[in-house]
Coordinates of C-alpha atoms in Angstrom, one line a residue:
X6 CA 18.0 82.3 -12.5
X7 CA 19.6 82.8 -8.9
X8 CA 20.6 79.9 -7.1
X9 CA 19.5 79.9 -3.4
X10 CA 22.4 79.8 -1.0
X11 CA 23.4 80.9 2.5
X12 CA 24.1 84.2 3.2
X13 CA 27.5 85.7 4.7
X14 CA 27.9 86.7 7.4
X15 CA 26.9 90.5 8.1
X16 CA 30.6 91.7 9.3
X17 CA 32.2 89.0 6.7
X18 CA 30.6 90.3 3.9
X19 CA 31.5 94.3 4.5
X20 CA 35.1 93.0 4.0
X21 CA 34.3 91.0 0.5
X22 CA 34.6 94.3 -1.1
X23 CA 37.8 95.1 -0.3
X24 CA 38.8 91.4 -1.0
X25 CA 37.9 91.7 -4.6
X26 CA 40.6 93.9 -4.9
X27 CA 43.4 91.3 -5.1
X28 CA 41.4 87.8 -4.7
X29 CA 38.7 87.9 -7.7
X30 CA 36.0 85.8 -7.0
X31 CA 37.0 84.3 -10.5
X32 CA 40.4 82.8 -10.9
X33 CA 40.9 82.3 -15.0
X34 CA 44.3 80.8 -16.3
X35 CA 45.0 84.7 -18.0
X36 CA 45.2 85.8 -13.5
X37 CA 47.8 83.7 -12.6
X38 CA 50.1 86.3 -12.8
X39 CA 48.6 88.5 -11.0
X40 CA 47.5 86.5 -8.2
X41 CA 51.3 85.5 -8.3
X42 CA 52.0 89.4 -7.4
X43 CA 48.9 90.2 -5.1
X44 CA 48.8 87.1 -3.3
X45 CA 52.4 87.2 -2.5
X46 CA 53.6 87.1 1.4
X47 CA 55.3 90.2 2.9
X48 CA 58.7 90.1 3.8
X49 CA 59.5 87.6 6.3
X50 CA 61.4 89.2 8.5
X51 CA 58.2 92.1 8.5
X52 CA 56.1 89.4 10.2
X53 CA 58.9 88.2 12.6
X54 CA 60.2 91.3 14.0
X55 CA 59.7 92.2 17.7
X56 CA 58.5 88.5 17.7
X57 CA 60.5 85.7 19.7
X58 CA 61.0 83.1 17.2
X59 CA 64.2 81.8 15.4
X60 CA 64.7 81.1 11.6
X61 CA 66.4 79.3 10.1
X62 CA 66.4 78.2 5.8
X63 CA 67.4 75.2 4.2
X64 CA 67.4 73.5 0.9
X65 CA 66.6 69.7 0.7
X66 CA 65.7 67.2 -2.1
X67 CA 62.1 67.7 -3.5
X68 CA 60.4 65.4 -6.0
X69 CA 62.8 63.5 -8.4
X70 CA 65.4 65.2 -6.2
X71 CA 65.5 68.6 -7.1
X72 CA 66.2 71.5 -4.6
X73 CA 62.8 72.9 -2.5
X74 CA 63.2 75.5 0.1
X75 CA 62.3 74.7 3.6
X76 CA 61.9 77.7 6.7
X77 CA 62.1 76.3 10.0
X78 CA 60.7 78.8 12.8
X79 CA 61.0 78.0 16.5
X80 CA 60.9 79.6 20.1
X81 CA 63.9 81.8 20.8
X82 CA 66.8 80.3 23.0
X83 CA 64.8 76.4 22.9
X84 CA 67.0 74.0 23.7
X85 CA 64.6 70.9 24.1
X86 CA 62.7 69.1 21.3
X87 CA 60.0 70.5 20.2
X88 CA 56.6 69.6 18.8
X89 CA 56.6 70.1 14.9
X90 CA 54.2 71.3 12.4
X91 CA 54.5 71.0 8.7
X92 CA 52.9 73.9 7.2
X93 CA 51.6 74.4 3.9
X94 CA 50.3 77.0 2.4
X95 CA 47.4 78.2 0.3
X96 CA 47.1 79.8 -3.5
X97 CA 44.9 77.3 -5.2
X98 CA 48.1 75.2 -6.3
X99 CA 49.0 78.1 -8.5
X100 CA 50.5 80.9 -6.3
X101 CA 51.2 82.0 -2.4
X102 CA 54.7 81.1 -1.1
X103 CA 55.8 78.9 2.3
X104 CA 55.0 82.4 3.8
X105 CA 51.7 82.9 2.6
X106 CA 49.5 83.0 5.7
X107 CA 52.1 81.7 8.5
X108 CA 50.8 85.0 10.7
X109 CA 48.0 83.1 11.6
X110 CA 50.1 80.2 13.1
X111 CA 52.8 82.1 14.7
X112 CA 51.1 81.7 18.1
X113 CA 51.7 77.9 17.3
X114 CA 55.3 79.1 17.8
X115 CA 55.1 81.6 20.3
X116 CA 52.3 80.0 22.7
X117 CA 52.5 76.9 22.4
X118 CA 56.1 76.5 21.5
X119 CA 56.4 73.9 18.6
X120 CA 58.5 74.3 16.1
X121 CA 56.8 75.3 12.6
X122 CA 58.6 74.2 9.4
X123 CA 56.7 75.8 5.7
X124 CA 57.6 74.2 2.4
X125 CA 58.2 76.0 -0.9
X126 CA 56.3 73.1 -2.7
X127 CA 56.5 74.2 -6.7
X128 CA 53.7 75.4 -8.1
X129 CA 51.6 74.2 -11.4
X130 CA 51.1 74.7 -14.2
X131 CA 54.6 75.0 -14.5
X132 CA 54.6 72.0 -12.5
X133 CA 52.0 70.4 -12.2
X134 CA 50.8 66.6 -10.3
X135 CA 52.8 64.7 -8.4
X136 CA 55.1 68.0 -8.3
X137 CA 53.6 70.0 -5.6
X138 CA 52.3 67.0 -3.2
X139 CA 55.6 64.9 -3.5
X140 CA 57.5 67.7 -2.6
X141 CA 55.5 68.3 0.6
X142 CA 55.9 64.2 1.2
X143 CA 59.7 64.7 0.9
X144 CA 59.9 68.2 3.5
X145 CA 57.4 65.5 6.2
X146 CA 60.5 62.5 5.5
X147 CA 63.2 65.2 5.9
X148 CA 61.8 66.9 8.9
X149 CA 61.3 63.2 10.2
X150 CA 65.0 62.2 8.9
X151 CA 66.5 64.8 10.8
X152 CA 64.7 65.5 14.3
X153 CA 67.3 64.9 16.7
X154 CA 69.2 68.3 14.7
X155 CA 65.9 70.2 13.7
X156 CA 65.1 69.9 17.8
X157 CA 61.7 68.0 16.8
X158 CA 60.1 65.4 18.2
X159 CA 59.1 62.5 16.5
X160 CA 56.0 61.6 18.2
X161 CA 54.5 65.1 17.9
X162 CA 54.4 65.5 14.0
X163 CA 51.6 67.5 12.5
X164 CA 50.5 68.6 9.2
X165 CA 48.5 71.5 8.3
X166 CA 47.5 73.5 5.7
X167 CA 44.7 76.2 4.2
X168 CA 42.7 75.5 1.3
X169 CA 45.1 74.1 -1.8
X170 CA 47.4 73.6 1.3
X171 CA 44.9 72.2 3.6
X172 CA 44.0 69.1 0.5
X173 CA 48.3 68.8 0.2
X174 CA 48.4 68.2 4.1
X175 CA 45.6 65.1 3.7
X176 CA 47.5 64.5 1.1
X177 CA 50.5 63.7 2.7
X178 CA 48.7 62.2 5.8
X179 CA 46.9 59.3 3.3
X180 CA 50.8 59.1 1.8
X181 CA 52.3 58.5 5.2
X182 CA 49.8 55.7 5.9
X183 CA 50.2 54.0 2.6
X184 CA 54.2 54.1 2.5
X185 CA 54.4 53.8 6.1
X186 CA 55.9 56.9 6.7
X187 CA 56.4 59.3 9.4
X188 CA 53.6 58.8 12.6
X189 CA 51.7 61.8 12.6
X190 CA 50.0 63.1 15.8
X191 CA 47.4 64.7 13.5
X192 CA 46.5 66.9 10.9
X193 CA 44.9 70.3 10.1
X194 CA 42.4 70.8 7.4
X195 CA 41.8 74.3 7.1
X196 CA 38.5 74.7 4.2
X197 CA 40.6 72.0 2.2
X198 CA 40.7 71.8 -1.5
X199 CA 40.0 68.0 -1.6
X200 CA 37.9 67.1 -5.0
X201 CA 38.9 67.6 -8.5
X202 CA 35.4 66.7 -10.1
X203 CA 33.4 69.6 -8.8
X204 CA 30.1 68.1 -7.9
X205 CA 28.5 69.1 -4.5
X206 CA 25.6 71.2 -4.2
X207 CA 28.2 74.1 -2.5
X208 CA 30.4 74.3 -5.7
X209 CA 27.0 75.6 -7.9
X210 CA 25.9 77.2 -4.8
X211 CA 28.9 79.8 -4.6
X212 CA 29.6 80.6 -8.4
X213 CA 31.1 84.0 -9.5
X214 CA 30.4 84.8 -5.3
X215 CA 32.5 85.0 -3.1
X216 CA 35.9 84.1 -2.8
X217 CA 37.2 81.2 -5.0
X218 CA 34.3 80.0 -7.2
X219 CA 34.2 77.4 -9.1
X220 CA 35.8 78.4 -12.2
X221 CA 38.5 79.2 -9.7
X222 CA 38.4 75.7 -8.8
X223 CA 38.5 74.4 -12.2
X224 CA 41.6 76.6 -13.4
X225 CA 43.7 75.2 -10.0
X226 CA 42.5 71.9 -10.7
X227 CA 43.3 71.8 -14.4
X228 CA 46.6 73.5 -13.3
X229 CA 47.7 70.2 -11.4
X230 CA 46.1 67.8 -13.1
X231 CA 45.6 68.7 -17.2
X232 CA 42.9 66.7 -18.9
X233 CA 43.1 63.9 -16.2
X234 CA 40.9 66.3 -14.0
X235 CA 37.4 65.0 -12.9
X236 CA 38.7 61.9 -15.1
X237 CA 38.8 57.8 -13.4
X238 CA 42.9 58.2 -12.6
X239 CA 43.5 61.4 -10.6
X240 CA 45.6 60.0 -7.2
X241 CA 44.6 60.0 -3.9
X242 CA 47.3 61.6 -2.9
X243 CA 46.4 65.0 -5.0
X244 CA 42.7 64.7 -4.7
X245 CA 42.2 63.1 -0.9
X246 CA 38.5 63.0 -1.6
X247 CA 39.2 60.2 -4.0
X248 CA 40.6 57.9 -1.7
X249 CA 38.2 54.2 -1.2
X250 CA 40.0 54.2 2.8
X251 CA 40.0 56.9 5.2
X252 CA 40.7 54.2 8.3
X253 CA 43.8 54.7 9.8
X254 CA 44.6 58.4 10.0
X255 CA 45.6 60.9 12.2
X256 CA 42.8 62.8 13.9
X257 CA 41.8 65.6 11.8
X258 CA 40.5 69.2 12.3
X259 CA 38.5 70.4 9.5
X260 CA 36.9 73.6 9.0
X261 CA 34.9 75.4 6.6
X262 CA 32.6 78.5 6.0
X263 CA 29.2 78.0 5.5
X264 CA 29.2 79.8 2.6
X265 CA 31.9 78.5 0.0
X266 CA 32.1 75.8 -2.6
X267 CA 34.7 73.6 0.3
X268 CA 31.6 73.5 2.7
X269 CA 30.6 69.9 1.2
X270 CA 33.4 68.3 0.5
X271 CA 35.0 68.9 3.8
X272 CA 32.1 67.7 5.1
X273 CA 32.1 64.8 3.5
X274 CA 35.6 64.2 3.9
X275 CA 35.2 64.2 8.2
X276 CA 32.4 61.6 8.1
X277 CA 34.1 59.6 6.3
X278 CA 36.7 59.7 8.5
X279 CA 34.5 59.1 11.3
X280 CA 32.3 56.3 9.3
X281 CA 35.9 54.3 8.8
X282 CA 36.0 54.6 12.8
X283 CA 38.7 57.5 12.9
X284 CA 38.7 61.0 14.9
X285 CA 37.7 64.5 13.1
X286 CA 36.3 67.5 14.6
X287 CA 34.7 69.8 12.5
X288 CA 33.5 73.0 12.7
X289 CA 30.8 74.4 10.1
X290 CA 31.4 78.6 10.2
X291 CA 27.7 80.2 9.9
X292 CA 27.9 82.9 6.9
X293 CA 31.5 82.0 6.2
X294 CA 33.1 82.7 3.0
X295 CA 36.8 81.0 1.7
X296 CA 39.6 81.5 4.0
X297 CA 37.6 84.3 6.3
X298 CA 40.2 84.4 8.6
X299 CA 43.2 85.2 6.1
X300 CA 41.1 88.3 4.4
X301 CA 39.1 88.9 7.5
X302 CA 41.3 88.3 10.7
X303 CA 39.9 91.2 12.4
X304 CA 36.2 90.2 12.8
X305 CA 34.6 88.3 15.2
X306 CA 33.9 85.0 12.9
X307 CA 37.5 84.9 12.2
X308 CA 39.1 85.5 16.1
X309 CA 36.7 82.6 17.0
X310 CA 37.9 80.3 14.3
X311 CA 41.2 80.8 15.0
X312 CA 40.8 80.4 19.0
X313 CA 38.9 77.1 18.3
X314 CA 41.8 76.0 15.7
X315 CA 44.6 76.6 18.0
X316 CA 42.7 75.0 21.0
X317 CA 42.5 71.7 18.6
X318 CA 46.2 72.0 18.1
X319 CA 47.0 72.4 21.6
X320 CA 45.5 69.8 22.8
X321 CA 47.2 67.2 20.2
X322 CA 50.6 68.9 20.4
X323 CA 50.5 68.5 24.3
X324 CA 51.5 65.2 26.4

């Protein structure tokens, strides 16, 4: 029996086919391996050349204090602080690197001159919850720990992420709050991975469709979590859909395609921010499938949703 859903977008969906090539709709435990290859970032120094931005590596102290590699880009020849970003990338918690889709926030860099710091959080099942999220949590404390020498500014601390990395940065931005961490300026949900126990009408809507169904879902969720997943003690912290309080965040910018299994949950996720009297934009992307703009970049849908993302940033970055 089919299962009535939106469609894609006409100029989306000519590129699904060449998608399938290295992003299956269907993500079993037996692909990890291979997404591990194909999803892989080109060489860095490939996406930086001919571009003015510094970069610099360093190793800190990840969760339970074992070494985590950090890459901190910034504007050629700045000598002031800086706005920072905490980037984190996506690869369903089980592949991409701190690389993996950083071209589309260079101009973050470039444009609007912050400085843009990616964390090589570890990945499951090897390792799998608190793992990947507490070693994001300790890359936000040491960017905060050390912005007089980083060139950052305190006051002008955002996270952001895409998919697995979008649900890591509310992640950390719930963490932050609760521990009373670092002040964030806000945070950037990109089609976030937020909810473990695979319910909403959009997870049975897109099903072997697409990009990142919801077997997909349920391999990267029982990755990080085991048998706890969709179970009563999965944390906040790993599954931000979870938590009882959204008061007292950052603004937010969410986004989503129309057409994926994140449409509902992000949705959810922004009015409940707004319900617990916070700030969210969101922006619902007609016909869009999973992370359109990363397999995409070069049609319309995905030039728009970057132009509105970067606007959003921007605006909270600036004075």
């Amino acid at each position: 029996m089919s299962v009535a859903r939106p469609g894609f977008d006409p100029e989306l969906k000519a590129g699904l086919a060449v998608v399938g090539g290295v992003f299956p709709p269907t993500i079993t435990p037996d692909l990890i391996g291979f997404m591990r290859r194909s999803y892989a970032s080109p060489p860095i120094e490939e996406t930086l050349r001919a571009k003015a931005i510094e970069r610099s590596d360093s190793t800190i102290a990840g969760h339970g204090g074992d070494a985590v590699e950090v890459s901190v880009l910034r504007p050629a020849g700045a000598g002031d602080a800086r706005p920072c970003v905490l980037f984190v990338h996506s690869g369903g918690l089980m592949f991409g690197d701190r690389f993996s889709g950083v071209d589309l926030v260079l101009g973050w860099v470039e444009s609007l001159g912050a400085v843009l710091v990616t964390v090589e959080y570890r990945l499951a099942p090897e390792f799998a919850d608190p793992y990947p999220r507490e070693d994001c949590y300790a890359a936000l404390e040491w960017v905060a720990a050390n912005a007089q020498r980083l060139g950052v500014r305190r006051d002008r601390l955002l996270v952001a992420g895409a998919s697995s990395g979008g649900g890591l940065a509310a992640g950390m931005a719930l963490a932050a709050r609760d521990r009373g961490g670092p002040a964030l300026c806000g945070q950037v949900l990109d089609y976030p991975m937020l909810d473990d126990r695979g319910v909403t009408a959009s997870t049975a809507q897109f099903d072997g469709v697409g990009v990142w169904d919801r077997v997909s879902n349920e391999t990267g969720w029982s990755a990080l979590l085991g048998e706890a997943r969709g179970g009563p003690g999965v944390s906040p912290y790993a599954a931000p859909a979870r938590a009882a309080d959204l008061s007292g965040l950052p603004p937010a910018f969410v986004d989503v395609g129309a057409a994926e299994i994140f449409r509902d949950e992000a949705i959810a996720y922004a009015s409940r921010i707004w319900a617990a009297g916070g700030d969210a934009e969101l922006h619902v992307w007609s016909g869009g499938f999973h992370a359109f703009d990363i397999f995409a970049p070069h049609t319309g849908p995905a030039r728009g949703m970057v132009r509105t993302r970067d606007a959003w940033v921007e605006k909270v970055l600036a004075d």
